[in-house]
Short mmCIF file of C-alpha atoms in Angstrom, two decimals:
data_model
loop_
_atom_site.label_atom_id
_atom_site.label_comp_id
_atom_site.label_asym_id
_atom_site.label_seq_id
_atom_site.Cartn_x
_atom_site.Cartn_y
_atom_site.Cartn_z
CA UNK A 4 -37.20 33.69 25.05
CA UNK A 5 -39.74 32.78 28.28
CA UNK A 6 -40.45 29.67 29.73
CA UNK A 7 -43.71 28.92 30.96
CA UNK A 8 -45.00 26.23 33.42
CA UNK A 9 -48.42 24.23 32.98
CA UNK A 10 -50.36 22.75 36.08
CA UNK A 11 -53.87 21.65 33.99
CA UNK A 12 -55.21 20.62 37.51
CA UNK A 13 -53.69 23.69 39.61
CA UNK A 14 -52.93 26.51 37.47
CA UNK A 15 -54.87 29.63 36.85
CA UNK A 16 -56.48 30.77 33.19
CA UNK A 17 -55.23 34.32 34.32
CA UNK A 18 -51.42 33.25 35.66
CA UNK A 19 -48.88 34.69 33.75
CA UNK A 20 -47.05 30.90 33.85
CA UNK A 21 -43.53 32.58 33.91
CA UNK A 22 -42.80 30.82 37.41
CA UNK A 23 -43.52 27.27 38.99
CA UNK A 24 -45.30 29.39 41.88
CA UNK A 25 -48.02 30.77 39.30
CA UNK A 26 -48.85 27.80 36.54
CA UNK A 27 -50.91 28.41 33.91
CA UNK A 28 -53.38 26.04 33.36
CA UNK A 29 -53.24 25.35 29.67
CA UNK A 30 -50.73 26.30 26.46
CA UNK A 31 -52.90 26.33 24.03
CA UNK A 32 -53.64 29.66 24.21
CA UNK A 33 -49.69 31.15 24.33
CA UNK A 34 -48.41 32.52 21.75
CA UNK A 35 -45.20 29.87 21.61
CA UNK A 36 -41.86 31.87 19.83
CA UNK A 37 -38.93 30.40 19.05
CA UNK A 38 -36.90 29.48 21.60
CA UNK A 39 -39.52 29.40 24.27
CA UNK A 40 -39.84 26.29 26.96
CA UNK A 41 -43.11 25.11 27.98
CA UNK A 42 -43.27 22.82 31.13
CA UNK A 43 -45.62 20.47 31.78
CA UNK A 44 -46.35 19.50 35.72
CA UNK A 45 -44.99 15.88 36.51
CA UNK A 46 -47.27 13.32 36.94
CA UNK A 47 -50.29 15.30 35.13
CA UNK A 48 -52.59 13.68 32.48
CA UNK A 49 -53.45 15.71 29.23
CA UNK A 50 -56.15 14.36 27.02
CA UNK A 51 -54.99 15.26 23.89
CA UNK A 52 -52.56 15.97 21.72
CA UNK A 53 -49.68 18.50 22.89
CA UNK A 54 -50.38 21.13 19.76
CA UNK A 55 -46.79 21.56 19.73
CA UNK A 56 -44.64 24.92 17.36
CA UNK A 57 -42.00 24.74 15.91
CA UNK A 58 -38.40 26.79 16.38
CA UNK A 59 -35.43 27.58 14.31
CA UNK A 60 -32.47 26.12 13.77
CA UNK A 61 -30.89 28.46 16.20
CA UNK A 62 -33.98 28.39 18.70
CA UNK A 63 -35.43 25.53 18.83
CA UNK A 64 -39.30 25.07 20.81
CA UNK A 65 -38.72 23.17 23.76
CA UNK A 66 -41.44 21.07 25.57
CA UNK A 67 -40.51 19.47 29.02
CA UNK A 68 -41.42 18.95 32.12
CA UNK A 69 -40.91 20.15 35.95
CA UNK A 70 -41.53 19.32 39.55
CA UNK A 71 -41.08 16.18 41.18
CA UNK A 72 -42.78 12.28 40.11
CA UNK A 73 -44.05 10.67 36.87
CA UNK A 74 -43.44 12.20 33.34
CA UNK A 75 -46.50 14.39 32.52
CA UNK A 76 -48.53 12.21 29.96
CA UNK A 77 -50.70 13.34 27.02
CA UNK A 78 -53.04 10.71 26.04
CA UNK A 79 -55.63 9.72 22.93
CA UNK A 80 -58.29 8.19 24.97
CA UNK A 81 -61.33 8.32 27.04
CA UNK A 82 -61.77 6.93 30.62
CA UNK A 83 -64.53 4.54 30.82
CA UNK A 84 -64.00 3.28 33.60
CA UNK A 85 -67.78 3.75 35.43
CA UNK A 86 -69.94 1.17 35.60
CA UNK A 87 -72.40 3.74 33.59
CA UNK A 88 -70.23 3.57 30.73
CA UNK A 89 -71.48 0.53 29.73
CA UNK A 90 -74.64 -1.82 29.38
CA UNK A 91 -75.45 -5.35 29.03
CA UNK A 92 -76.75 -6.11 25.48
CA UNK A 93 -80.03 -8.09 25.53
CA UNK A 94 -79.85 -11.38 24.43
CA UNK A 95 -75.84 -11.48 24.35
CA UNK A 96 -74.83 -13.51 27.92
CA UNK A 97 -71.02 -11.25 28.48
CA UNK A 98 -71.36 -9.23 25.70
CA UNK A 99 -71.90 -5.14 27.16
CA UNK A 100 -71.83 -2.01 24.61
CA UNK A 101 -69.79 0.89 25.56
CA UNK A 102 -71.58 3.54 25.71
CA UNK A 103 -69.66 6.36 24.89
CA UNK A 104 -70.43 8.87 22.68
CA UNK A 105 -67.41 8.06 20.69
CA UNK A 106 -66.98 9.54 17.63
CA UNK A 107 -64.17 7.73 15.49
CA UNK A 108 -63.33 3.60 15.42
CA UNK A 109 -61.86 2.25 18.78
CA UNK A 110 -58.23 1.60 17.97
CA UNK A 111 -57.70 -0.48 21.33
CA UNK A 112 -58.96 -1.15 25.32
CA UNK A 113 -56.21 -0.33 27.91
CA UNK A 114 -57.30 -2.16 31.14
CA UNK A 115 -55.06 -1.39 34.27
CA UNK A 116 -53.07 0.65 32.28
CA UNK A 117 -51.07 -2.57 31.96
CA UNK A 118 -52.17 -4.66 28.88
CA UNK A 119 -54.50 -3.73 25.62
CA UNK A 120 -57.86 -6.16 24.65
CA UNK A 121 -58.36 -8.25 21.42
CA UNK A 122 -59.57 -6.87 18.88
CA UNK A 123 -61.94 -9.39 17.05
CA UNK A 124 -63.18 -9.07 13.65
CA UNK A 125 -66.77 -10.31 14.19
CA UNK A 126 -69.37 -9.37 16.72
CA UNK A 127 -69.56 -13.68 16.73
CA UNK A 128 -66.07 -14.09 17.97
CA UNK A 129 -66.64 -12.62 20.98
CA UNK A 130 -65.80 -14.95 23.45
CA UNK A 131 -63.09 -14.10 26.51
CA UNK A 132 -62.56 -11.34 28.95
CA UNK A 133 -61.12 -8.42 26.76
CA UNK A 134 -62.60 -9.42 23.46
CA UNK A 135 -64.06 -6.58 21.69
CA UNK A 136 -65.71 -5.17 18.77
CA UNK A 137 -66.41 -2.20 16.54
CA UNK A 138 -69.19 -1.44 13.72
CA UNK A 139 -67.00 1.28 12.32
CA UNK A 140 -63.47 -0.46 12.16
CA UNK A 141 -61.70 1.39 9.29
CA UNK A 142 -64.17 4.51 9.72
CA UNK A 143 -62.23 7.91 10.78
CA UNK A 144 -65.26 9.30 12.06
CA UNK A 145 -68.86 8.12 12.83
CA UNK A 146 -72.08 9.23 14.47
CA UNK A 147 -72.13 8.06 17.94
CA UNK A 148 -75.81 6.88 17.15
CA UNK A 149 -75.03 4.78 14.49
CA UNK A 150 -71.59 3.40 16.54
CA UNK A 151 -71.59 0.06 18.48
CA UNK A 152 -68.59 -0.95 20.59
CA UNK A 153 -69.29 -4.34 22.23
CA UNK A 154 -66.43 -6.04 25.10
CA UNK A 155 -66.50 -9.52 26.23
CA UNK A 156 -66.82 -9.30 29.74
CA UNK A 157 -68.55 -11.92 32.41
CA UNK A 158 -69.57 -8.75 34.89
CA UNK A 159 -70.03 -4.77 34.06
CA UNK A 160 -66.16 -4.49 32.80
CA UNK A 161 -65.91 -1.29 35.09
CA UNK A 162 -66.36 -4.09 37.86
CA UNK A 163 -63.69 -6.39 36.54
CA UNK A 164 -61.39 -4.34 35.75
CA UNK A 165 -60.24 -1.11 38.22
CA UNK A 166 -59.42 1.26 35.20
CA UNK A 167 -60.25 1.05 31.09
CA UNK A 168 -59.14 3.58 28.57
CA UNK A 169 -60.70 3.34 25.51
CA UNK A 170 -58.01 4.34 22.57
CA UNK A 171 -60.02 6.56 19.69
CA UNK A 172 -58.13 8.16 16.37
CA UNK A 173 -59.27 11.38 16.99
CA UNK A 174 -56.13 12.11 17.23
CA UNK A 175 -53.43 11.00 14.24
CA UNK A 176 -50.39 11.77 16.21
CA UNK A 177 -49.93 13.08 19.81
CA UNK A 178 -47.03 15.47 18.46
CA UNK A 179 -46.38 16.53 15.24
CA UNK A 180 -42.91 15.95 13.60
CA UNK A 181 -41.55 19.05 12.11
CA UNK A 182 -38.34 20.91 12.54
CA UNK A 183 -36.34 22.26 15.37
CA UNK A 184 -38.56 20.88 18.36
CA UNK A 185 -37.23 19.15 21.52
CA UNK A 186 -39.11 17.26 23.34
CA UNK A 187 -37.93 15.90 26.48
CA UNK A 188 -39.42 13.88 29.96
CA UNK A 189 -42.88 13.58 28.46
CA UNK A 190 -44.67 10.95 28.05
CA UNK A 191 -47.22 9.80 25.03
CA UNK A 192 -49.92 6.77 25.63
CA UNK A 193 -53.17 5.57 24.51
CA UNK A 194 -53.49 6.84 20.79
CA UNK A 195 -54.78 5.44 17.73
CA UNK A 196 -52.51 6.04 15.21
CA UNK A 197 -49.20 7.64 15.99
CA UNK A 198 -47.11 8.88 18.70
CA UNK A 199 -44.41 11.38 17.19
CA UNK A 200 -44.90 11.97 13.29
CA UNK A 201 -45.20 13.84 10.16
CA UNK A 202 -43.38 15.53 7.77
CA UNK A 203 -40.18 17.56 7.35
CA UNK A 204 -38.50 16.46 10.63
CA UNK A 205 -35.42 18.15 11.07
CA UNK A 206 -33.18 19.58 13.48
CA UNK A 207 -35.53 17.11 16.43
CA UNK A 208 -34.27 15.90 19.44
CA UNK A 209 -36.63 13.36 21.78
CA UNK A 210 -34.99 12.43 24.99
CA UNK A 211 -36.02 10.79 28.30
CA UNK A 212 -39.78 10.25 26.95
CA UNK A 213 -41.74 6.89 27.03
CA UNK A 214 -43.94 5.72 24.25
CA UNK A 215 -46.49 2.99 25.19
CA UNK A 216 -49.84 1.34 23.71
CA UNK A 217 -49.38 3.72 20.66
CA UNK A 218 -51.48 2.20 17.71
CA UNK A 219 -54.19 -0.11 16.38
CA UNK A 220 -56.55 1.85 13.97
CA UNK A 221 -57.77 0.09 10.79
CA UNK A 222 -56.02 0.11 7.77
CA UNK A 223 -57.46 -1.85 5.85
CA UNK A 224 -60.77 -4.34 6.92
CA UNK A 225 -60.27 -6.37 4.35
CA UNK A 226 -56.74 -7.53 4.76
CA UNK A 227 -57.60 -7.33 8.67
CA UNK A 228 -54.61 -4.62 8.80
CA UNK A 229 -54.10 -2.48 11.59
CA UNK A 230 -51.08 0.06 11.94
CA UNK A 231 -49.61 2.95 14.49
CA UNK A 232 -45.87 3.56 15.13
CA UNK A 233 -43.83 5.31 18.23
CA UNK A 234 -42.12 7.97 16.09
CA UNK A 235 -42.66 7.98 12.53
CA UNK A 236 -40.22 10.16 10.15
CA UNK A 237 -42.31 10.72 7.18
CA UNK A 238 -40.34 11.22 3.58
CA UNK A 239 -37.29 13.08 5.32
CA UNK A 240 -35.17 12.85 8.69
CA UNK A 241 -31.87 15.06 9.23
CA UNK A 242 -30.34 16.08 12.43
CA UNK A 243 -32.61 13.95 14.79
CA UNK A 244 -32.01 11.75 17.76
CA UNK A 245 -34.19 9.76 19.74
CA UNK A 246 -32.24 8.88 23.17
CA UNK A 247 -33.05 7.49 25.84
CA UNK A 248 -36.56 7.14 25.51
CA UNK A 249 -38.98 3.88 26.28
CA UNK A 250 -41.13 2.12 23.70
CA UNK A 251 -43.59 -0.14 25.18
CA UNK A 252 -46.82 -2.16 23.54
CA UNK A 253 -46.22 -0.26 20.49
CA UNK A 254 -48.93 -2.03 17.23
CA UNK A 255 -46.42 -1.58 14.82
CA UNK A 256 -42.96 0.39 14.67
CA UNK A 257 -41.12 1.93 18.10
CA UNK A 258 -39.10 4.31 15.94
CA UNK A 259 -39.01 4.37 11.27
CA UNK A 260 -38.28 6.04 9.02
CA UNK A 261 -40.46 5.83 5.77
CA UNK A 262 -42.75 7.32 3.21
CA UNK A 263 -44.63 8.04 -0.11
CA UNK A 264 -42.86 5.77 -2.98
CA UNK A 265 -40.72 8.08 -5.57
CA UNK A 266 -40.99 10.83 -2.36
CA UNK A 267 -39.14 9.25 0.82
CA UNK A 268 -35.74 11.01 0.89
CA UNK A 269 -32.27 9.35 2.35
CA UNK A 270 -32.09 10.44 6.15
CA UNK A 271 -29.38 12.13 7.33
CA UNK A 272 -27.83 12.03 10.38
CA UNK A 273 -30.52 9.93 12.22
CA UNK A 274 -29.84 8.53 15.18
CA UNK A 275 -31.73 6.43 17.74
CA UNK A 276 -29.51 5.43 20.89
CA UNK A 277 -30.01 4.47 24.15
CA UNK A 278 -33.16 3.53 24.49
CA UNK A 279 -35.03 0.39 25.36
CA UNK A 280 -37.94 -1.48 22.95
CA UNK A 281 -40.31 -4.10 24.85
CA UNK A 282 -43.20 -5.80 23.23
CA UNK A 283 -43.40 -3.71 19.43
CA UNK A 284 -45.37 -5.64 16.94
CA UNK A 285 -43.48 -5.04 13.97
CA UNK A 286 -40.25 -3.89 14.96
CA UNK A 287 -37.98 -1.38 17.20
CA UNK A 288 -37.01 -0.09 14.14
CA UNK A 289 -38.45 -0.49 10.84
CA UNK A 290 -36.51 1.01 7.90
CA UNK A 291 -38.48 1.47 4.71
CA UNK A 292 -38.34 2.44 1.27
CA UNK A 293 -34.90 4.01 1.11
CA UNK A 294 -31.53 3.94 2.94
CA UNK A 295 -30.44 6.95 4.73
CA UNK A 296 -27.13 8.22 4.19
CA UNK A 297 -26.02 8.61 7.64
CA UNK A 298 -28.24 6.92 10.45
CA UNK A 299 -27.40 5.14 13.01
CA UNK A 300 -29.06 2.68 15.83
CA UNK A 301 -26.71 2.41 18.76
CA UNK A 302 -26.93 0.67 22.33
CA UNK A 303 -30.24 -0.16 22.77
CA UNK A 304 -32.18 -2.80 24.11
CA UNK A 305 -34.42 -4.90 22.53
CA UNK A 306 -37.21 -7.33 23.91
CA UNK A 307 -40.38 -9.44 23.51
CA UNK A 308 -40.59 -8.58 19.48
CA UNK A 309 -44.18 -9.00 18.26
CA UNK A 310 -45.69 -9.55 21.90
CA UNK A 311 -48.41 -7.27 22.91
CA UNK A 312 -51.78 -6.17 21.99
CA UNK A 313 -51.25 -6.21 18.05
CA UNK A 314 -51.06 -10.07 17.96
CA UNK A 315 -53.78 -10.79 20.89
CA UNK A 316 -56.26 -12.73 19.05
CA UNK A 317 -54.69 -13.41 15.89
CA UNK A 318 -53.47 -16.28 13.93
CA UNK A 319 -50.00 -16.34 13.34
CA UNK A 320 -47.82 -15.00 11.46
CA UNK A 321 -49.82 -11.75 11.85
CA UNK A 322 -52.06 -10.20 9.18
CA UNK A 323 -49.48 -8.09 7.33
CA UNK A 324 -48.73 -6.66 3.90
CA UNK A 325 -45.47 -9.87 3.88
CA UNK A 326 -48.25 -12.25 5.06
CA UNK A 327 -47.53 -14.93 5.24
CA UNK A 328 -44.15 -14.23 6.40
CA UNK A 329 -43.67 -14.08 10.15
CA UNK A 330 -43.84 -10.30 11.99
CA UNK A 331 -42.41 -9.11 15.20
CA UNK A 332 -38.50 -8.25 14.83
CA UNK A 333 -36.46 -6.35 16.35
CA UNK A 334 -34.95 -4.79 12.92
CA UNK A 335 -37.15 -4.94 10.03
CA UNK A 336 -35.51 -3.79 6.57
CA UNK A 337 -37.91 -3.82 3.66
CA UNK A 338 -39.32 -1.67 0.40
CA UNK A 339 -35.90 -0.94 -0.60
CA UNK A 340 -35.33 -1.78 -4.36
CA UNK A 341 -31.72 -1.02 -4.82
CA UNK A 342 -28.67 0.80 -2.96
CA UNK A 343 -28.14 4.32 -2.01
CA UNK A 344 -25.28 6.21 -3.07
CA UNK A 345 -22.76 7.01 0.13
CA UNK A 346 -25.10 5.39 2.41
CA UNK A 347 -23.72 4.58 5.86
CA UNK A 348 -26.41 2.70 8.03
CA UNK A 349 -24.92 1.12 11.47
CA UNK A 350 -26.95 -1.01 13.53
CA UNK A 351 -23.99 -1.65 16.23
CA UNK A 352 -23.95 -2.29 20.22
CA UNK A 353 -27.98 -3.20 20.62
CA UNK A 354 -29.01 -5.89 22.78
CA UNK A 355 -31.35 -8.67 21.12
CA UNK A 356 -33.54 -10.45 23.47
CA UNK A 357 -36.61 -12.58 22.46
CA UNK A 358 -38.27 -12.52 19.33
CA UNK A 359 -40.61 -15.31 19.36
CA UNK A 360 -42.44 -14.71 16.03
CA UNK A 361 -40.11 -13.42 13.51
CA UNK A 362 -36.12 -12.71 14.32
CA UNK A 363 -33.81 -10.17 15.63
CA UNK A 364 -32.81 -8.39 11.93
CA UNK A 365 -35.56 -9.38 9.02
CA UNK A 366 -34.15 -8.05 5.87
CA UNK A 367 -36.33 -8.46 2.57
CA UNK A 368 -34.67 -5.59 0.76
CA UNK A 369 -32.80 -5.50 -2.24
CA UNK A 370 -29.02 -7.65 -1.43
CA UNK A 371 -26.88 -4.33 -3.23
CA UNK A 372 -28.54 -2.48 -0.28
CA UNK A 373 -27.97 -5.26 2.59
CA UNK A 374 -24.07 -5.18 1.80
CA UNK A 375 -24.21 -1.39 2.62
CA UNK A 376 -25.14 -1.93 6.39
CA UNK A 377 -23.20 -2.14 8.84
CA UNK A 378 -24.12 -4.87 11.29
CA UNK A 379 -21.71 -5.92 14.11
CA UNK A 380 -20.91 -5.22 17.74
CA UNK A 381 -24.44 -6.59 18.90
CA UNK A 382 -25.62 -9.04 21.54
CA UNK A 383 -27.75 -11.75 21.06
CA UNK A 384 -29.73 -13.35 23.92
CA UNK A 385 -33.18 -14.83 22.36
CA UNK A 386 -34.33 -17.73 23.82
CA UNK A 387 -37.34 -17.60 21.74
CA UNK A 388 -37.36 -17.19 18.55
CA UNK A 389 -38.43 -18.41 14.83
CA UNK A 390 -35.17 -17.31 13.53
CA UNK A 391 -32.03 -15.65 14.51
CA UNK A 392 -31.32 -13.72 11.46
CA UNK A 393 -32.46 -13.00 7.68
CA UNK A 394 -30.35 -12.09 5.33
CA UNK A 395 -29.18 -12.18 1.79
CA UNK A 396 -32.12 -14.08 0.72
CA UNK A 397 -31.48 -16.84 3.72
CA UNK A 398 -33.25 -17.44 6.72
CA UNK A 399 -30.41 -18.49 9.67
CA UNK A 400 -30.69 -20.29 13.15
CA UNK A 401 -27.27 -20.92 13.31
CA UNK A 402 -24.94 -17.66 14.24
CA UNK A 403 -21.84 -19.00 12.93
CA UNK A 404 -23.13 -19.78 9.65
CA UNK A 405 -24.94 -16.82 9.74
CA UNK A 406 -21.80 -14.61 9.98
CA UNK A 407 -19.99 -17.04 7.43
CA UNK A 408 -22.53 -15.99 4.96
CA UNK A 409 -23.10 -12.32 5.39
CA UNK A 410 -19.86 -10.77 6.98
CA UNK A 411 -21.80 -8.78 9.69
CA UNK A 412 -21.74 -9.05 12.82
CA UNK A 413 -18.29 -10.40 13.25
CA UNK A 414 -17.68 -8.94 16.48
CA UNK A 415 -20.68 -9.53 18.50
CA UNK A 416 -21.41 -12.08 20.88
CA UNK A 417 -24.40 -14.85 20.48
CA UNK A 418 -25.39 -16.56 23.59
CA UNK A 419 -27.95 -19.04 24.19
CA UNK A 420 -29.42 -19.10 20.94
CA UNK A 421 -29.81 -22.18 20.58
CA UNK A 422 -32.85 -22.49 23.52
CA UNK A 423 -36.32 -23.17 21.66
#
């Protein structure tokens, strides 16, 4: 078992990597065993995707980090941040093409590594700072000749704003699920599609790592769908926690668990504790298609449902495959057609702050199923909202009546609720 220690700014092609004194300067070309470590210098940037192995179930693949400052970041974009990144377009007062080359659809804009652009479906909409457009939305790859990225801007954008990543798909997760990985004090930003996903994930443990502006490629153009999640179990979870970790501007889903209809198998032991949600389009959690028999979302914190860049732009509720039911809760339950056998499902001790376009726990999912969740121990602070609560077929405002009706959440406290 070794450890190695990355420096992609400082370290040497020829280092050994064995030490902090002698970094390597990239993993990709170790031949990762199980049970190795590879560190990753804080407060370096990786363009890419971290290519990560995986370990056994007695020696797992660890990825982490060392040193001193920020978490070291791997990242889907490009930085077009130069004024000769971009050109006016004749004939178009504002309007300036990026220039580029890029070589999938643009899934987002970052601008001050602090808030995402609007996405508009037509070149005519263009029409405030941020705005922007894509001839290939829905397109996995193009031909940087035949791509046009336009962004609403009333000077050279590189002028207005003092940093812009543009977020591609080249990349359809930033790590790839699997089993018996750890990953731990990284940090994943600026990607098109995913954060943390895939297949077969078992025996995972994510801890201390921050999630943010994961998501907005094209689904579908028609339905003017876009998707992305945080971390994404796809068809099976067992033996995985997600602690302490931050989800921020996230299009779709901080954390799910989902997958193919007929394929999607019950998790077990899932857990996702301790960690704090701000601003994720669809949910914190999303829970899809089946219920797990043993998973378990436990003192987090929850805030600013639906805000961020995937409703910037948009009429409300947001284009979604419920349309025209509202989006942008902090628990969304749906695709579930009947109960699971010996399914235990707690969603206990969170924190519920604002949802202002859909409510705290949305449950469309079949009622045998809603009586086998376990709902209580929670607190409720939303001063905006559309709803508190659905449940059972009912949409409630009212908490009282709302734990009247369902039973859950008899022990939790609601506090301010009624504040529109």
């Amino acid at each position: 078992m070794a450890a190695y220690y990355i420096d992609p700014v400082g370290g040497s092609a020829n280092a050994a990597g064995t030490s902090a004194a002698q970094p390597r300067l990239t993993h990709r070309d170790l031949n990762i065993q199980p049970g190795d470590t590879v560190l990753f210098k804080r407060g370096s940037l990786i363009r890419g995707a971290l290519g990560n192995v995986q370990g056994t179930e007695e020696n797992p693949v660890t990825y982490g980090a060392y040193g001193e400052g920020e978490n070291p970041a791997f990242s889907g974009s490009v930085d077009v941040s130069r004024e000769e990144n971009w050109e006016a377009v004749p004939g178009s007062p504002n309007v300036w093409r990026c220039l580029g080359p890029l070589t999938t659809q643009v899934c987002n804009f970052v601008f001050n590594n602090a808030f995402g652009g609007a996405l508009k479906w037509e070149r005519e909409a263009l029409s405030a700072r941020g705005d922007w457009w894509d001839s290939a939305f829905g397109q996995y790859e193009v031909r940087p000749e035949e791509h046009t990225v336009l962004l609403y801007c009333e000077e050279n954008p590189a002028k207005a704003f003092r940093h812009i990543e543009c977020v591609l798909v080249v990349h359809r997760n930033l790590a790839v699920m699997g089993h018996d990985i750890v990953l731990e004090n990284l940090t994943f930003k600026n990607n098109g599609v995913h954060g943390f996903s895939g297949t077969n994930g078992k025996n995972v443990i994510v801890r201390n790592c921050r999630f943010e502006f994961i998501g907005g490629c094209v689904w579908s153009k028609e339905l003017r769908i876009r998707f992305g999640n945080g971390v994404e179990f796809w068809n099976s979870a067992e033996n995985a926690v997600i602690e302490h970790c931050v989800f921020y501007d996230i299009f779709d889903s901080g954390v799910t668990h989902q997958g193919e209809h007929g394929k999607c198998l019950p998790a077990k032991n899932l857990v996702f504790r301790n960690n704090l949600f701000v601003r994720c389009g669809m949910a914190a959690y999303e829970q899809r298609d089946v219920l797990p028999l043993d998973a378990q979302f436990v003192g987090n914190v929850c805030a600013d449902a639906g805000r961020g860049f995937s409703h910037y732009g948009t009429e409300l509720p947001r284009s979604s495959e419920i349309w025209p039911q509202p989006m942008g809760h902090h628990i969304f339950l749906w695709r579930i057609d009947g109960p699971t056998e010996n399914a235990r499902f707690a969603l206990r001790e969170n924190v519920f702050m604002d949802a202002p376009y859909g409510a705290a726990i949305y449950s469309i999912i079949d009622r045998a199923a809603e009586a086998q969740t376990d709902v209580d121990s929670n607190t409720y602070y939303m001063r905006e909202r559309t709803l508190l609560n659905r449940y059972f077929g009912e949409d409630f405002n009212d908490f009282a009546a709302y734990v009247r009706a369902t039973g859950k959440d008899a022990h939790s406290l609601c506090a301010d609720v009624s504040a529109q």
